[in-house]
PDB file of C-alpha atoms in Angstrom:
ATOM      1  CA  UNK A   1     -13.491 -27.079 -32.913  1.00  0.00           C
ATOM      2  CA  UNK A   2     -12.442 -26.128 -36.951  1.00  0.00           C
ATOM      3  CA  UNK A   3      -8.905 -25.523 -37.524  1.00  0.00           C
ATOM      4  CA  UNK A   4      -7.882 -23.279 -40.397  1.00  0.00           C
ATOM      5  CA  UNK A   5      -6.196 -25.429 -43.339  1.00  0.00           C
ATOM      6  CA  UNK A   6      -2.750 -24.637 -43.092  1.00  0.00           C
ATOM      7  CA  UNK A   7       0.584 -26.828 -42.112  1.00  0.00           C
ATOM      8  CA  UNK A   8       3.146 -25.524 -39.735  1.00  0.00           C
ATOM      9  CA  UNK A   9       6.419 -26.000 -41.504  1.00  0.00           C
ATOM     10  CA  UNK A  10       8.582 -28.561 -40.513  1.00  0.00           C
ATOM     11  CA  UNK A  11      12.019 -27.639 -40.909  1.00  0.00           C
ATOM     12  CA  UNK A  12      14.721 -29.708 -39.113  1.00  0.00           C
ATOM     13  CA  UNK A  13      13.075 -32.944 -37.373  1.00  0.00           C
ATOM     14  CA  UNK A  14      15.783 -34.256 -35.030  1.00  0.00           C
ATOM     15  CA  UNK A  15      14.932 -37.365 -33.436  1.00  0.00           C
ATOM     16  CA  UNK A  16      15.629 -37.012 -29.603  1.00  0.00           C
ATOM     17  CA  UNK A  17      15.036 -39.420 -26.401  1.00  0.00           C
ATOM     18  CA  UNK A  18      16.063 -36.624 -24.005  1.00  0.00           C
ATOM     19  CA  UNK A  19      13.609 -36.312 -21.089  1.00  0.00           C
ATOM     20  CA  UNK A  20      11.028 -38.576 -22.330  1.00  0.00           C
ATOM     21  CA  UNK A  21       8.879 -40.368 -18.955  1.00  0.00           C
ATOM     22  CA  UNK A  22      10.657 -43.498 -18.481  1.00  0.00           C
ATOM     23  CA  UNK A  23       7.589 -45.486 -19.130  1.00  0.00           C
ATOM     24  CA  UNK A  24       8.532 -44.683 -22.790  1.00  0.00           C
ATOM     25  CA  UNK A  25      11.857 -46.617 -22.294  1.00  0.00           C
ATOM     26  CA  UNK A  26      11.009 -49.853 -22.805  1.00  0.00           C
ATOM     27  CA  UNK A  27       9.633 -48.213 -26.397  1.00  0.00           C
ATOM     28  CA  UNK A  28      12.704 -46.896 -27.246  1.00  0.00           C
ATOM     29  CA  UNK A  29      14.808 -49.861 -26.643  1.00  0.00           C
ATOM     30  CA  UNK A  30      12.533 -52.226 -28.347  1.00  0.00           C
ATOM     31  CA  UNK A  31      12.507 -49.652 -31.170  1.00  0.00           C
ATOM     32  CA  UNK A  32      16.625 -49.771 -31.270  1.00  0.00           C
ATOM     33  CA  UNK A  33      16.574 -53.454 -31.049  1.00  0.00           C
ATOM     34  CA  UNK A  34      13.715 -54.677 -33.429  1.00  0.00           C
ATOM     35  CA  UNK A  35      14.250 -56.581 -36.711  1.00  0.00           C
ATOM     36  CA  UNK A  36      11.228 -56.051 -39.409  1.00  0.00           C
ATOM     37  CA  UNK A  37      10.902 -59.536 -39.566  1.00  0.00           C
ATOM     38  CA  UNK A  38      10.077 -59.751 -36.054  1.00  0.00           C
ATOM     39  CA  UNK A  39       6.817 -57.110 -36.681  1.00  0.00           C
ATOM     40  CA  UNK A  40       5.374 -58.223 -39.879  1.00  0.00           C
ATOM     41  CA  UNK A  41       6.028 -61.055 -42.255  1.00  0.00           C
ATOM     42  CA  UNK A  42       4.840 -58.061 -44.925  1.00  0.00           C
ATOM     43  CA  UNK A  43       8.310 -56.226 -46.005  1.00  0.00           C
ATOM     44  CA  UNK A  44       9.000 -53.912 -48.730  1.00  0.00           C
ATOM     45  CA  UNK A  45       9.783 -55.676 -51.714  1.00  0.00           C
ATOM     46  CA  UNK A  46      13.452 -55.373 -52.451  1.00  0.00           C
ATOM     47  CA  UNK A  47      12.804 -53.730 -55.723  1.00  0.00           C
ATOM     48  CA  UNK A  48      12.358 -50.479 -54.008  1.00  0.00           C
ATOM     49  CA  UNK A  49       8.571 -50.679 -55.388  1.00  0.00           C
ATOM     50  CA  UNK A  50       5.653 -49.364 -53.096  1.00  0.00           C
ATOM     51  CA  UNK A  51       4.526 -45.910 -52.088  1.00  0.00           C
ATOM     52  CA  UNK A  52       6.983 -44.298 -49.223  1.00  0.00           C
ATOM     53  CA  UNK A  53       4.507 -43.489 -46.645  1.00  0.00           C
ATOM     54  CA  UNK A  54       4.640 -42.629 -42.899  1.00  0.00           C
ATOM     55  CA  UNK A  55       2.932 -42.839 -39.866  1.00  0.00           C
ATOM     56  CA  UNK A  56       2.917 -41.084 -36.115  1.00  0.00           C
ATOM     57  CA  UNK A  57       2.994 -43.607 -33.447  1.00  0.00           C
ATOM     58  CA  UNK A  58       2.052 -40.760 -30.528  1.00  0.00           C
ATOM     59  CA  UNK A  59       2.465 -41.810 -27.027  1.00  0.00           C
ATOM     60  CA  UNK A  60       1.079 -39.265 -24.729  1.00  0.00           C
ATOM     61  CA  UNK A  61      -0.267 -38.843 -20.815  1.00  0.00           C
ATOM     62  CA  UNK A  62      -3.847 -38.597 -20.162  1.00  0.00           C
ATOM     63  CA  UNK A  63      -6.645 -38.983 -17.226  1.00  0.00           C
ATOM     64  CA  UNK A  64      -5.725 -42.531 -17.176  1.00  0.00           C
ATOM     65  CA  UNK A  65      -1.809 -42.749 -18.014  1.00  0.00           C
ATOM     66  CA  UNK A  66      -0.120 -43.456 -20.806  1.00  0.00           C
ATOM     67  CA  UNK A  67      -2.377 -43.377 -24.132  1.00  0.00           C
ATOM     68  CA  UNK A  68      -2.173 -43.346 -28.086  1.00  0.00           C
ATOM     69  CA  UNK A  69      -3.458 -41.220 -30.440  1.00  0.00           C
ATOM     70  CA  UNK A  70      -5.614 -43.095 -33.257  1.00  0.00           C
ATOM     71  CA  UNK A  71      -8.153 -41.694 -35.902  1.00  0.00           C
ATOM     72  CA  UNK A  72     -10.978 -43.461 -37.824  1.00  0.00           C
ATOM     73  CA  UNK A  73     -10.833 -42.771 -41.067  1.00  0.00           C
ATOM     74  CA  UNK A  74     -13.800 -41.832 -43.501  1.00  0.00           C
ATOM     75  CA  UNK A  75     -15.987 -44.506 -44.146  1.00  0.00           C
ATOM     76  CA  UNK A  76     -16.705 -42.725 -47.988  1.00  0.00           C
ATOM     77  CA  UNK A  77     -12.607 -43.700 -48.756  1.00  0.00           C
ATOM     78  CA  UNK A  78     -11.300 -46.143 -51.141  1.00  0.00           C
ATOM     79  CA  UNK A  79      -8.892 -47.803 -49.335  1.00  0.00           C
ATOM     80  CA  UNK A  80      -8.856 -49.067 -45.554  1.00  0.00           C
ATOM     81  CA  UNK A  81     -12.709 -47.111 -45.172  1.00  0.00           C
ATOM     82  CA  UNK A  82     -14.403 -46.673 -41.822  1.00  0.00           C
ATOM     83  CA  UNK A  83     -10.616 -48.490 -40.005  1.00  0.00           C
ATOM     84  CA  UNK A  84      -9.385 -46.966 -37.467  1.00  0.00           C
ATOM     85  CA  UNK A  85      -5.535 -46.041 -37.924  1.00  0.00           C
ATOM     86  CA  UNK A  86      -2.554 -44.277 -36.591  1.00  0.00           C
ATOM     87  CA  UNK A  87      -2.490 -40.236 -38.472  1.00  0.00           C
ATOM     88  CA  UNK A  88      -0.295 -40.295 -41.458  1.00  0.00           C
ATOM     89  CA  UNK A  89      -0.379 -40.980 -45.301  1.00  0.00           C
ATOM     90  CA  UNK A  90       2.483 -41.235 -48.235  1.00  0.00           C
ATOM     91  CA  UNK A  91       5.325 -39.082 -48.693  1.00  0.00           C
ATOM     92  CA  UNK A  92       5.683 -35.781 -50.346  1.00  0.00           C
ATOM     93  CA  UNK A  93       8.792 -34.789 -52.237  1.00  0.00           C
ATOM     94  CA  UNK A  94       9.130 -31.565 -49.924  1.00  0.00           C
ATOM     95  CA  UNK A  95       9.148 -33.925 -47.273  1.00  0.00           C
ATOM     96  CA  UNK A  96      12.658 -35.170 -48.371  1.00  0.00           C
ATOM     97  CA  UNK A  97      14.597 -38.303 -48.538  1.00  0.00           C
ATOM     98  CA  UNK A  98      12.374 -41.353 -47.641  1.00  0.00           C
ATOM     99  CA  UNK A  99      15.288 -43.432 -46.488  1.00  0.00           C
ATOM    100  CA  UNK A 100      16.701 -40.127 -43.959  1.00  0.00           C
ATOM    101  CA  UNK A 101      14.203 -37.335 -42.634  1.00  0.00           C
ATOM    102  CA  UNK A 102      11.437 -38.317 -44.993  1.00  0.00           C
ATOM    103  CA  UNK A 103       9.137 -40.364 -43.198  1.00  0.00           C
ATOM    104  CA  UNK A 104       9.818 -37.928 -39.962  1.00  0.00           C
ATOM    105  CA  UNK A 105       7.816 -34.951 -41.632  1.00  0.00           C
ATOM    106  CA  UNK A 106       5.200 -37.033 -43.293  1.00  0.00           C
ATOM    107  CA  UNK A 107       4.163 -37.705 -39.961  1.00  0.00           C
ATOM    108  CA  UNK A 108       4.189 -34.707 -38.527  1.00  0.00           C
ATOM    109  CA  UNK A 109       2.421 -33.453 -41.370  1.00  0.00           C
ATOM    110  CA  UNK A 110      -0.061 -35.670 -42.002  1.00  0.00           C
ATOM    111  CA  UNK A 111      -1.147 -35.282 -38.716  1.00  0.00           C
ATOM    112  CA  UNK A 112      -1.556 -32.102 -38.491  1.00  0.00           C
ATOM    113  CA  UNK A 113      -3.272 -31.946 -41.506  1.00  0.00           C
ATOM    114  CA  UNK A 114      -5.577 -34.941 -40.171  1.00  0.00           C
ATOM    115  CA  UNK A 115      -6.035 -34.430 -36.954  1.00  0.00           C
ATOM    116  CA  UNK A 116      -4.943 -30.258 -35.842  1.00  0.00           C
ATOM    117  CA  UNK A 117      -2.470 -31.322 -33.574  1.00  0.00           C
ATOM    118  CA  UNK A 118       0.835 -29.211 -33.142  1.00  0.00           C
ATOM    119  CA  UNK A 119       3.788 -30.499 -34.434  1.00  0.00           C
ATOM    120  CA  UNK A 120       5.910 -28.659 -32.330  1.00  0.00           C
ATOM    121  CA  UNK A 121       4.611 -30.357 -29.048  1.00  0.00           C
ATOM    122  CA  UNK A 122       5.784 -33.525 -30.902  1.00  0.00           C
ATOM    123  CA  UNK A 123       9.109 -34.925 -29.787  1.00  0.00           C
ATOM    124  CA  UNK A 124       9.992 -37.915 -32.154  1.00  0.00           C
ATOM    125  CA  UNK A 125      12.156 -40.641 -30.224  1.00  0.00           C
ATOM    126  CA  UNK A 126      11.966 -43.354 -32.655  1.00  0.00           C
ATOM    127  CA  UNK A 127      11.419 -45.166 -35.572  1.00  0.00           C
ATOM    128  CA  UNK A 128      10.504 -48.955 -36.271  1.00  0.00           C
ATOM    129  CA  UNK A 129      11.453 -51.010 -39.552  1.00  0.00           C
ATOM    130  CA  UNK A 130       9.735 -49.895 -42.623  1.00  0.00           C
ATOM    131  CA  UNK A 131       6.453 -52.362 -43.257  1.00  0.00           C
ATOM    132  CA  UNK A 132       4.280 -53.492 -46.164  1.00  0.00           C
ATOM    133  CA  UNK A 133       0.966 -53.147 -46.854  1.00  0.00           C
ATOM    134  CA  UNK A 134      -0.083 -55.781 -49.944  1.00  0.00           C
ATOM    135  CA  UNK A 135      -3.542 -54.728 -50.635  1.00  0.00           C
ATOM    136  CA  UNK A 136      -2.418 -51.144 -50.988  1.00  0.00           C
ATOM    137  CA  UNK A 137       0.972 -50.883 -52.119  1.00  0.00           C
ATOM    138  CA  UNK A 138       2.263 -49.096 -49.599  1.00  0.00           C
ATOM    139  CA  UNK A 139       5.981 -49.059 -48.054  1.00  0.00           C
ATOM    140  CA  UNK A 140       5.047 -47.568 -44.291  1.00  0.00           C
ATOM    141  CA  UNK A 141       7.345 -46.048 -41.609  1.00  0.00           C
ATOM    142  CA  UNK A 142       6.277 -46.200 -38.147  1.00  0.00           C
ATOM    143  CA  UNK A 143       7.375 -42.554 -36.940  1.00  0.00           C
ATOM    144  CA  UNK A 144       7.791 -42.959 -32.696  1.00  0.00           C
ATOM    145  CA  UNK A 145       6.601 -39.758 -30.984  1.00  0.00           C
ATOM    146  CA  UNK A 146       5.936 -38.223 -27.777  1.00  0.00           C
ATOM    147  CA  UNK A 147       3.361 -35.417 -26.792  1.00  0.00           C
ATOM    148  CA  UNK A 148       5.100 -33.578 -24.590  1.00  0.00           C
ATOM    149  CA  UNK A 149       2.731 -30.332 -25.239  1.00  0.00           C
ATOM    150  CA  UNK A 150      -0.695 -31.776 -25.972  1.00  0.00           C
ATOM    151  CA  UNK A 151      -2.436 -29.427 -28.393  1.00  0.00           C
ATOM    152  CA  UNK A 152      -6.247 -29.842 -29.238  1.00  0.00           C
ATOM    153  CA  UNK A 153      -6.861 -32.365 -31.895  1.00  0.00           C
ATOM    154  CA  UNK A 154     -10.514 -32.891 -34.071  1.00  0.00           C
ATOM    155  CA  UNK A 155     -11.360 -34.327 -37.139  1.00  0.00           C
ATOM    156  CA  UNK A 156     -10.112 -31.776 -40.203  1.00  0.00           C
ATOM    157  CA  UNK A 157     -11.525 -32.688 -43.330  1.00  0.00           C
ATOM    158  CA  UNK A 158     -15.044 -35.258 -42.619  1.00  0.00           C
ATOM    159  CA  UNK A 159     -13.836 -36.526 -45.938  1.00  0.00           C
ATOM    160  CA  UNK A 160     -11.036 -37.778 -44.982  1.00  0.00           C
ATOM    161  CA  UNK A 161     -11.924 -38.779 -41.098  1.00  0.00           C
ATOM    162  CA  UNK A 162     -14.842 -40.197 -39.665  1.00  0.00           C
ATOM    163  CA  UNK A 163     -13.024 -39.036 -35.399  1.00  0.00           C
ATOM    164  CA  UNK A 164     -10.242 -38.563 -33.878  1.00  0.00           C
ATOM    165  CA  UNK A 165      -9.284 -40.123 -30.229  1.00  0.00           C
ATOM    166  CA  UNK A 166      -7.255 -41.437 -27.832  1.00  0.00           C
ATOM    167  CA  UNK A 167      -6.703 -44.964 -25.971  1.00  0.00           C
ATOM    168  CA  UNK A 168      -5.208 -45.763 -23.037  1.00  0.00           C
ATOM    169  CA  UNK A 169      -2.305 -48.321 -23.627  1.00  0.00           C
ATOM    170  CA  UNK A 170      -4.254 -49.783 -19.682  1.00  0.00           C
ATOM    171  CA  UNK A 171      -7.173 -50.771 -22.374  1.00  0.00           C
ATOM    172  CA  UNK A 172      -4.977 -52.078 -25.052  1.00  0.00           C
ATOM    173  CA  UNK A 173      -2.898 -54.612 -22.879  1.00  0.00           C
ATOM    174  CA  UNK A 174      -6.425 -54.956 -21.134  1.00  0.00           C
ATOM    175  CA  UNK A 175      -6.775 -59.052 -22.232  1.00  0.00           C
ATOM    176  CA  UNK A 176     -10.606 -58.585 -22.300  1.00  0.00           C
ATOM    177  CA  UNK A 177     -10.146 -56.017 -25.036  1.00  0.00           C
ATOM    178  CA  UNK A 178      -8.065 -58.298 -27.520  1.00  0.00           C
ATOM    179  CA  UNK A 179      -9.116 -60.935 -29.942  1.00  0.00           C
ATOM    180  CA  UNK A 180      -8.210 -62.283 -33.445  1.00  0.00           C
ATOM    181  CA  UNK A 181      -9.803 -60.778 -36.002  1.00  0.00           C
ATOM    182  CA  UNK A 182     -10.647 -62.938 -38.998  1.00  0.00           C
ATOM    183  CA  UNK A 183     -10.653 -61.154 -42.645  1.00  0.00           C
ATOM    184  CA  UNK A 184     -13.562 -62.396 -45.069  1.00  0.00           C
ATOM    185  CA  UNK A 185     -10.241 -63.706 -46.938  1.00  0.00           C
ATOM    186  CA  UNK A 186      -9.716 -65.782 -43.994  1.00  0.00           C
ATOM    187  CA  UNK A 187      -6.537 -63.525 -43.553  1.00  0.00           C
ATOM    188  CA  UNK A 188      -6.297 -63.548 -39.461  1.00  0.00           C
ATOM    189  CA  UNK A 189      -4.467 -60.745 -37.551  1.00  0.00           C
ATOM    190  CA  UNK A 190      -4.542 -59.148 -33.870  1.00  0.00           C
ATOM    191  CA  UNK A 191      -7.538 -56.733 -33.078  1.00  0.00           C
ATOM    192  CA  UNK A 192      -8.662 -54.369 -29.996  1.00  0.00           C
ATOM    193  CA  UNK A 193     -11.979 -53.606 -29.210  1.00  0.00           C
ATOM    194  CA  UNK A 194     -11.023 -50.276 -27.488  1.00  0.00           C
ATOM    195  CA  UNK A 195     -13.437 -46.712 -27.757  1.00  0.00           C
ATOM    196  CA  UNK A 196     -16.241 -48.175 -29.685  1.00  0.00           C
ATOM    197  CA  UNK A 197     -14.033 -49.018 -32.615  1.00  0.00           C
ATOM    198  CA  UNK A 198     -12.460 -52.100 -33.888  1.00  0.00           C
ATOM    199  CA  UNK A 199      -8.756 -51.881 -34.455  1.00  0.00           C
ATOM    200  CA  UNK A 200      -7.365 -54.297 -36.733  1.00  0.00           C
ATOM    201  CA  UNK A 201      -5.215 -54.535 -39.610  1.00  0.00           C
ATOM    202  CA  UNK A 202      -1.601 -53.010 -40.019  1.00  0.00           C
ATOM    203  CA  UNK A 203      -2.711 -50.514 -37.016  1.00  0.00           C
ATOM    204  CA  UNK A 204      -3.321 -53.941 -34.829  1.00  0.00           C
ATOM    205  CA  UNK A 205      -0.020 -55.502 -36.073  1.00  0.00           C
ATOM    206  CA  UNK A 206       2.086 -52.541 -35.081  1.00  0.00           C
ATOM    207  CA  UNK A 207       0.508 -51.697 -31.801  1.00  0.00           C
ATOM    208  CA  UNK A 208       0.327 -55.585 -30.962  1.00  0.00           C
ATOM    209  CA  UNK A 209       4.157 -55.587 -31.154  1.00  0.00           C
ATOM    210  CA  UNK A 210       5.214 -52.910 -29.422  1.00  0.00           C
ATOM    211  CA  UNK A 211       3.049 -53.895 -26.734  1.00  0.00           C
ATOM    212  CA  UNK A 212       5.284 -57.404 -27.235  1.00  0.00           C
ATOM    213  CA  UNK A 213       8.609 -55.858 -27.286  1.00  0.00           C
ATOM    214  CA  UNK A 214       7.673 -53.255 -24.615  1.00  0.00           C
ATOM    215  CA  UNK A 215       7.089 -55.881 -22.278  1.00  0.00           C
ATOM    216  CA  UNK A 216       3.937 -54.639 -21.676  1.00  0.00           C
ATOM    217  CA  UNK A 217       1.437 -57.722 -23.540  1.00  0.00           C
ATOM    218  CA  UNK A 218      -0.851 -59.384 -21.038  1.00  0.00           C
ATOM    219  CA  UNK A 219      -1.907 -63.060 -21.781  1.00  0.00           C
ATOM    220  CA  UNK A 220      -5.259 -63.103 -23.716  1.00  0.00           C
ATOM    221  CA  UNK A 221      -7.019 -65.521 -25.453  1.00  0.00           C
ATOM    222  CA  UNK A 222      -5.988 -65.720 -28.955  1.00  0.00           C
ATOM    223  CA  UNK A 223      -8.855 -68.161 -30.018  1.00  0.00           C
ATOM    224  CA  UNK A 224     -11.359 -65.238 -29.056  1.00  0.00           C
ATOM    225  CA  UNK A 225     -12.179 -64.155 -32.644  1.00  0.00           C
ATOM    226  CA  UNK A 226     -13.809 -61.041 -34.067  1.00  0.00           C
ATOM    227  CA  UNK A 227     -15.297 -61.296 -37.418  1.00  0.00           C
ATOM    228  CA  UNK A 228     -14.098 -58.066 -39.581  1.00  0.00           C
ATOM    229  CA  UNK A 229     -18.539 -57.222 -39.911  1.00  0.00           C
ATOM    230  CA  UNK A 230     -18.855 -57.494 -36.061  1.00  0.00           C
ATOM    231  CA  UNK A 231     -20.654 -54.745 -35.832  1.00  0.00           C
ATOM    232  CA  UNK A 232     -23.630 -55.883 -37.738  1.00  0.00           C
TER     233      UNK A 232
END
């Protein structure tokens, strides 16, 4: 399914925990509660330096419960190619202050613009710590959202995204899906071998601790490595 190219406009984004399923509320409180040190030892530098970005952490309810939405992005891209990854990309300066509202419509726009989806089926609950990505500069805001009016989502531009798709949180706290994966620099980090994809990386990190602070983490064996070329 093709999706013509344009962006709903996102006026006021009010964040709003009003009738979400209470399966989310473990989310929100471990979103209220959180310190960024407790989700990444990466955090903005306190120069202010980095590129503002944002991305949509979207909970929603499919054939098998409670699921995420995650895209694979193009394996032709310069940074983070062929990784799977939560929609969402750096800040615009229509989409306001980063330190407000800012990071709330980057998400909702970029993942529209990645993945079709409707913003206005998006209710945004949340938002965890800002985090830092070294190898690309980037300052990221994890935007908390639920689907509450699932809209039909496909890749936009192949350029930009290999597939989009959806896990069920069941596979991601399944302990036979998780292992460590182990970076070429030796770098070693949380991974999920959910959907025929790999997901490692800053994606890992972030849903690895809200599965942690949800409550939800099973035990798994963390001396169960991946290596980062496992599928060759």
């Amino acid at each position: 399914m093709s999706h013509a190219p344009h962006t709903t406009q996102i006026t006021d984004v009010p964040l709003s925990t009003d009738g979400l399923p209470t399966w989310l509320d473990p989310v929100v409180r471990a979103a209220d509660t959180v310190r960024p040190d407790q989700l990444s030892r990466f955090l903005p530098p306190e120069s202010g330096a980095g590129r503002q970005s944002a991305v949509l952490v979207l909970f929603g309810e499919g054939e098998r419960g409670p699921e995420l939405l995650l895209m694979e992005r193009s394996g032709s891209l310069r940074s983070h190619a062929g990784q799977p990854s939560f929609p969402g990309g750096a800040l615009d300066p229509e989409d306001g202050d980063p330190r407000t509202d800012g990071p709330l419509r980057a998400a909702l726009r970029e993942a529209e613009e990645e993945t079709g989806l409707d913003p206005r089926g998006v209710q945004l609950f949340g938002v965890l710590p800002a985090l830092y990505i070294p190898v690309s500069e980037f300052v990221v805001t994890p935007v908390l959202g639920w689907w509450r009016s699932p809209s039909p989502v496909s890749v936009v531009d192949p350029n930009e995204t290999a597939r989009v798709f959806t896990v069920p949180v069941s596979d991601l706290t399944d302990p036979a899906n998780r292992a460590t994966a182990v970076h070429p620099s030796g770098h070693k980090g949380p991974a999920f071998l959910v959907a025929s994809a790999l997901v490692w990386g800053f994606t890992a990190g972030v849903i690895d601790r809200i599965l942690h602070f949800a409550g939800w983490e099973r035990p798994w064996d963390r001396g169960k490595q991946v290596p980062l070329d496992w599928r060759a």
